[in-house]
Tab-separated table of C-alpha atoms in Angstrom:
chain	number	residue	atom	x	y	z
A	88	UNK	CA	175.297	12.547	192.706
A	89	UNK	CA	175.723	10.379	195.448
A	90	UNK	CA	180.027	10.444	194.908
A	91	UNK	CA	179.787	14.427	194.894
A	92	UNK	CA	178.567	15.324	198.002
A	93	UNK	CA	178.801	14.308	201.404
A	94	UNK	CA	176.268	12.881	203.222
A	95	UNK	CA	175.990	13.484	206.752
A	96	UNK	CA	176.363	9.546	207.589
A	97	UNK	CA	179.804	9.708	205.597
A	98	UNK	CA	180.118	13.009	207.215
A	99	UNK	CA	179.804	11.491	210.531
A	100	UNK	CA	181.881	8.518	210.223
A	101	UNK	CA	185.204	10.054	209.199
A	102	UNK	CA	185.226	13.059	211.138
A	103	UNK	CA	184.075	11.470	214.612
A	104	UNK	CA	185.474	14.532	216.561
A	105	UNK	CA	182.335	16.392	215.130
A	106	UNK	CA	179.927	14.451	216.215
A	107	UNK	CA	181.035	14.011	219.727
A	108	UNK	CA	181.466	17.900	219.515
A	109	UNK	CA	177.893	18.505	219.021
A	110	UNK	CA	176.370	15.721	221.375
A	111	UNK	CA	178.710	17.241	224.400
A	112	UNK	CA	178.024	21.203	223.097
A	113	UNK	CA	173.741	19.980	223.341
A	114	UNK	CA	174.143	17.981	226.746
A	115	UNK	CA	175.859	20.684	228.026
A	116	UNK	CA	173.834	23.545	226.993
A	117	UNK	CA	170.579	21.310	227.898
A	118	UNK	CA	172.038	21.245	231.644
A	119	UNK	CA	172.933	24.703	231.387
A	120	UNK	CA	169.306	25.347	231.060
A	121	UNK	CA	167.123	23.150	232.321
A	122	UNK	CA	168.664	22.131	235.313
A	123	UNK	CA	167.616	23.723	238.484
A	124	UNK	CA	170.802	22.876	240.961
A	125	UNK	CA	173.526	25.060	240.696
A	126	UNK	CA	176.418	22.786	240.488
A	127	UNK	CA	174.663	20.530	237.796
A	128	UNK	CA	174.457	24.007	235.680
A	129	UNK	CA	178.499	24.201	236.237
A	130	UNK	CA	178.631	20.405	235.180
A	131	UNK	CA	176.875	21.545	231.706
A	132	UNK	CA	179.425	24.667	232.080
A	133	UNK	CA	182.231	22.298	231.919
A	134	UNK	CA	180.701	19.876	228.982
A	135	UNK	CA	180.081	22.839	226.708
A	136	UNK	CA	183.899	24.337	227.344
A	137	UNK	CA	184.751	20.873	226.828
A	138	UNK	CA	183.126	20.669	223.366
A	139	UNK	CA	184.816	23.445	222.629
A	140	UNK	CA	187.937	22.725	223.134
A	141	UNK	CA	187.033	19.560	221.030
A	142	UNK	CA	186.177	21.752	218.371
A	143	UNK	CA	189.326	23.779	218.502
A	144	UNK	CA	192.064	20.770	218.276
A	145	UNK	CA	189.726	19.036	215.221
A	146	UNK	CA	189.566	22.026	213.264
A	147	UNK	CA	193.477	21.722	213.720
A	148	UNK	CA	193.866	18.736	212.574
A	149	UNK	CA	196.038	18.315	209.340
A	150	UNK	CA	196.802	14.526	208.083
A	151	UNK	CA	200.248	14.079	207.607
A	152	UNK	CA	201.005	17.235	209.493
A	153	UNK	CA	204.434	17.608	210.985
A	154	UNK	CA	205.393	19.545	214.685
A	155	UNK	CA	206.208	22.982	213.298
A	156	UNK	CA	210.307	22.909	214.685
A	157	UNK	CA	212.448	23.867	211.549
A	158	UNK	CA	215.758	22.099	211.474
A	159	UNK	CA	218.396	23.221	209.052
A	160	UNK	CA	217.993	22.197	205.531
A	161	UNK	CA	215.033	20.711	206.314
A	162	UNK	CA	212.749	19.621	203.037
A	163	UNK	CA	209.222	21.393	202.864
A	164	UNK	CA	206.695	19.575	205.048
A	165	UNK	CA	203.202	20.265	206.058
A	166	UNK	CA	202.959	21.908	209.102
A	167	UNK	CA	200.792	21.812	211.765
A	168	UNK	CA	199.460	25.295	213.500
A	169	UNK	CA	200.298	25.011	217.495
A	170	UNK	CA	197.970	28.032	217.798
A	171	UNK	CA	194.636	26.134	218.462
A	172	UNK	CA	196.579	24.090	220.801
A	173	UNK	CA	197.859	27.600	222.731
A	174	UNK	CA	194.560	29.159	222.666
A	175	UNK	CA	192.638	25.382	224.141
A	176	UNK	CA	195.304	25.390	226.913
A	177	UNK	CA	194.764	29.042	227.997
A	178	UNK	CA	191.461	28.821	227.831
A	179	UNK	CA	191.319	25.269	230.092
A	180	UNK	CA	193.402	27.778	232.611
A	181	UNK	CA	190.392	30.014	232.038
A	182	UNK	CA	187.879	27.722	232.839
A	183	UNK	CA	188.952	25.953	235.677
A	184	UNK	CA	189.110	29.576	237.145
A	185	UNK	CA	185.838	29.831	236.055
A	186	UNK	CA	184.812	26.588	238.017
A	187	UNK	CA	187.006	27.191	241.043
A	188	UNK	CA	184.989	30.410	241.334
A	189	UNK	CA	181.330	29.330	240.622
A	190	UNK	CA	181.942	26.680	242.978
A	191	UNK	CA	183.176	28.842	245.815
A	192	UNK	CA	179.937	30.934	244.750
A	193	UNK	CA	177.967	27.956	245.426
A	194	UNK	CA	179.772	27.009	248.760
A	195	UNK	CA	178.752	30.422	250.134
A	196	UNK	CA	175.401	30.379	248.386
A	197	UNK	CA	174.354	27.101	250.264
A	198	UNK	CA	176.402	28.415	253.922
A	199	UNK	CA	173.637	30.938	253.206
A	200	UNK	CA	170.791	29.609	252.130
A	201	UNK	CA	170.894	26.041	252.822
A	202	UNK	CA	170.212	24.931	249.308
A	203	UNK	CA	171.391	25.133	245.935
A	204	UNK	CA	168.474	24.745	244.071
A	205	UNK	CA	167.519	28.086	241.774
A	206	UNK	CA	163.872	27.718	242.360
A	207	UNK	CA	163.883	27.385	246.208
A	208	UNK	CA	166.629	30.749	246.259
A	209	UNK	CA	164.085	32.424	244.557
A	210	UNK	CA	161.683	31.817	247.245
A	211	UNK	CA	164.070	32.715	249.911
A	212	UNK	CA	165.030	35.867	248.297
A	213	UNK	CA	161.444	36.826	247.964
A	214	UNK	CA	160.515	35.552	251.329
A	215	UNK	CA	163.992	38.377	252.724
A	216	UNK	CA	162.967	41.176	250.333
A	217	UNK	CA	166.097	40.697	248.320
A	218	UNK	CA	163.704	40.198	244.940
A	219	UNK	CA	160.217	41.981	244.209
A	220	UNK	CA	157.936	39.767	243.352
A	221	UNK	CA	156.825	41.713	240.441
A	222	UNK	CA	157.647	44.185	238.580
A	223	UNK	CA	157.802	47.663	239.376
A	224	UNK	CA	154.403	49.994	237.973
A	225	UNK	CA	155.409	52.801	235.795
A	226	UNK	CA	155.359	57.099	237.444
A	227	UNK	CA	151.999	58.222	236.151
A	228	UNK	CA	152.841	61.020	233.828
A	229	UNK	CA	153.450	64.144	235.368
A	230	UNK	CA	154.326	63.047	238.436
A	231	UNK	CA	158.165	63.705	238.175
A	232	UNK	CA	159.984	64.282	241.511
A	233	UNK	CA	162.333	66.764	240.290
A	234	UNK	CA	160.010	68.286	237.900
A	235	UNK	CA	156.988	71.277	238.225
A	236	UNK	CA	154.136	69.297	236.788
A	237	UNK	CA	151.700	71.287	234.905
């Protein structure tokens, strides 16, 4: 039994990539989350992409893979796929846009504002109107504008 299947401690020890995958992916989502400061919620932004990426080129990974360039009469080799490695370096374009952006957000937001923090904008925003501070109360029936009520 214990030669047939993996454990997750043999698991863990030969395919490190998947372990650092998932601790970045949970610190990042964790900031993402429960952080109140807008730039620390980019930060976890930027460790979950990051895991991700992580993810991408070790699922790629082939042992005793080759670069896929075919010279002539070349012998039959195992190949490795460059399109993880395309779609991780359009997708690091993609989210340093993203950054550039949410931080330019944030630069305005605080010009603004004077903070950054998601709780004190909330006050703010209540304090200018820009919110409600609770939900609207449903028409009472029959009370359409457009309508003849009966």
């Amino acid at each position: 039994m214990t030669g047939v299947a993996l454990t997750v401690v043999d698991l863990l020890a030969t395919r490190h990539a998947y372990a650092v995958f998932a601790i970045l992916l949970c610190i990042g989502l964790y900031m993402m989350i429960a952080n109140e400061h807008l730039v620390k919620k980019i930060i976890g932004l930027n460790l979950f992409q990051t895991a991700i990426f992580l993810l991408f080129i070790a699922s790629a990974y082939v042992r005793g893979g080759a670069i896929p360039i075919v010279h002539d009469g070349g012998g039959e080799t195992l190949h490795v796929s460059p399109l993880p490695q395309v779609i991780v370096l359009t997708a690091i374009v993609v989210g340093v846009s993203l950054t550039a952006v949410g931080l330019a957000l944030c630069l305005r937001i605080y010009a603004e504002y004077g903070t950054l923090r998601t709780d004190a904008l909330r006050e703010v925003m209540r304090e200018e109107d820009a919110i409600p501070d609770a939900p609207a109360a449903p028409d009472a029936p029959g009370t359409d504008e457009g309508g003849d009520a009966a």
